[in-house]
Amino acid sequence: MHEGGVANINSRVATKRTALVLYGSETGNAHDVADELGRMTERLRFSSDVIYLDAIEPTLLKTYTVTLIAISTTGQGNVPDNARIFWNKLLRKKLSPAFFRDVYFAVFGLGDSSYPKYNFAARRLHRRLIQLGGEELLPRGEGDEQHPEGYDSAFIPWLTTLREHLLIQYPLEDGLKPIPNGYLLPPRWLLALTEPTDKESVHADQKIDGGNLPMRNSFASIPISNRRNSGKHSQDSAVHIKATIAQNRRITPEAHWQDVRHLIFTANELHSYGPGDILTIYPENAPEDVHLIMNMYGWNEVASSQMKFVSRAHPSQDDSIAPSSRLDHDAQVTFRTLLTNHLDLNAVPRRSFFALISHFTDDEFQKERLLEFTNPEYLDELYNYTTRPRRSILEVLQEFNTVKIPWNWAAAIFPELRGRQFSIASGGELAHGEHSSTRFDLLVAIVKYKTVIKKIRRGVCTRYLASLVPGTPVKVSLHKGDLGIIKHDISRPVVMVGPGTGVAPMRSLIWQRHQWIEQLLQQPLNETAAPVPVSQPIGESVLFFGCRNREADFFFHEEWQQLEQKMPLHVYPAFSRDQKAKSYVQGRIKEQRKLVYKLLHDANGIVYVCGSSGKMPLAVREALIEAFEQGGGMLRGTAEAYLAGMEKEGRYKQETW
């Protein structure tokens, strides 16, 4: 290693420059980072592959010049769902300390600093690669979702440094230069008509000067360990379900500032799930948005045409990577369906989006303005234009009206319309319906607000959910959560903190504990014997719930009153607007400090914190530390160490969003 922690690899000149870009992504952010890494390496004339971690065998890293990894952290410091198989393979004891000898890698992590195990997945993966003999190209980068400018505040400087080091350590052959940003890279896939006509566009065949481009490897040539199809993310724990909406009820008053819905979905089959598990909803773009974009670019003539994906790197092969995780690479859909169900028209655009669309305008002023947003020196300007006002892709394209996107580039320019995850709010006896069906309850706040530029913003998914009427079929998928709740813990007390819609998984847990209690207290000795009580300690369930007003958004308060009569449940609400002095969940925890200390310290209880990320989880942690100090007489350092010990033991669990 030379000064600065960067691997000294003596400026190797590779006859075949190859880059393997891997990602582990839960919501798509790490995938976006990986795509940008892939474009950067291509411009440095590496032959690059971008693929999710679970799709490969670890030995594949040895066959590439460099390996770049983008990975997010989920739940309690876990790796994402599409990286767990790969991670478990790295933990095999039989692997030699020299297993990754001559593997040169760099890792960028995406995390949320409001979680105790911030960027834990990236840190563990980085450490394990070094333990197995890998050598880092440069120190690990870590992006924080809580930063005002998001993870880009760390990623863009890290990316710039990585590019500089790659050029130094892997210099180009004499006469070759990096492909300038002013030249358009061919996309990994384009759209084509299944039955070509004179409508077929040739806009994709824009020549790139500056020498021959590096050819992408054929996806079929990569040894795939879990070969489902090249376009899908590995989602082993996901169960795809055809559900029907049974209820879509607003549970806040019409005059209340926020529209919160209690939705109930049913599925004909039996599906098992537990507290903390997640239902992913796959939304649709609003018809008026689809109509607008088609009119803007004159796409109506191909709206009903059947489309297919064609690999630009290997157009003769049938292994192109589909741009949607819900489409096979050989899928055929109409253009309107693709725009409605699979491409996100309302996402906040990333820096790379501006770079790409700048190639589709001949207006020098607008081109210059678009390219300014791609300059790392103007990151704050990009933030103020996009993230701060939540300006959408559709709005950007309306403003830069000289940009003309050919229809066959649509899937390469618009990001995937990804599913949105919601914590399931039902459990126990509420998890099953009539005739061996399954019930899923969700508690959803409909996203609608006015931005700093006085524009109304609506969430794509919640706008879609709000429009659904009972009887509508909906595509969903069921995922295991990270709270790790088991029946054996019924004897232990639980302290639940769930303000606002964060109470959803807490409701699931309370109903599940109620069912477990019923099963324990009334167990028949045999088929004919009457149930008899079972002597077993039952842990208390304590819920700290926060909202604005008792009458407006005290969700499920009637249920809590009924359940308090049936099980050892105590609910402590905090209403922030019902009195002059604002009350929040952390304040109620401090008020009940002796109870909290008794349940968590004396009775070895468990804490679950769910709801909005950011200030709330940090305030709750501080309230717990103060409860240990003032309720149990601990010194500050001892209280902090005790909470840290709870985290290590799995007795402090957080799920925030």
XYZ file of C-alpha atoms in Angstrom, residues 12 18 60 77 109 132 263 281 353 361 383 407 457 490 501 513 535 558 561 574 597 657:
22
model
C -0.260 -2.184 -14.465
C -12.145 -5.539 -17.499
C -15.613 -14.626 -10.731
C -27.108 -4.009 9.770
C -21.628 1.788 1.015
C -9.532 -13.235 2.062
C -55.983 -0.657 3.349
C -46.763 -2.642 -3.883
C -29.915 11.647 -16.167
C -30.932 18.518 -27.732
C -29.545 19.568 -5.054
C -39.023 6.146 -28.299
C -46.164 16.869 -5.056
C -43.607 -14.165 24.473
C -47.696 5.157 10.563
C -48.573 -11.697 20.791
C -48.666 -21.679 33.796
C -60.403 1.528 19.995
C -58.720 -0.319 24.550
C -48.188 11.427 22.970
C -35.853 0.398 33.199
C -37.928 4.829 6.565
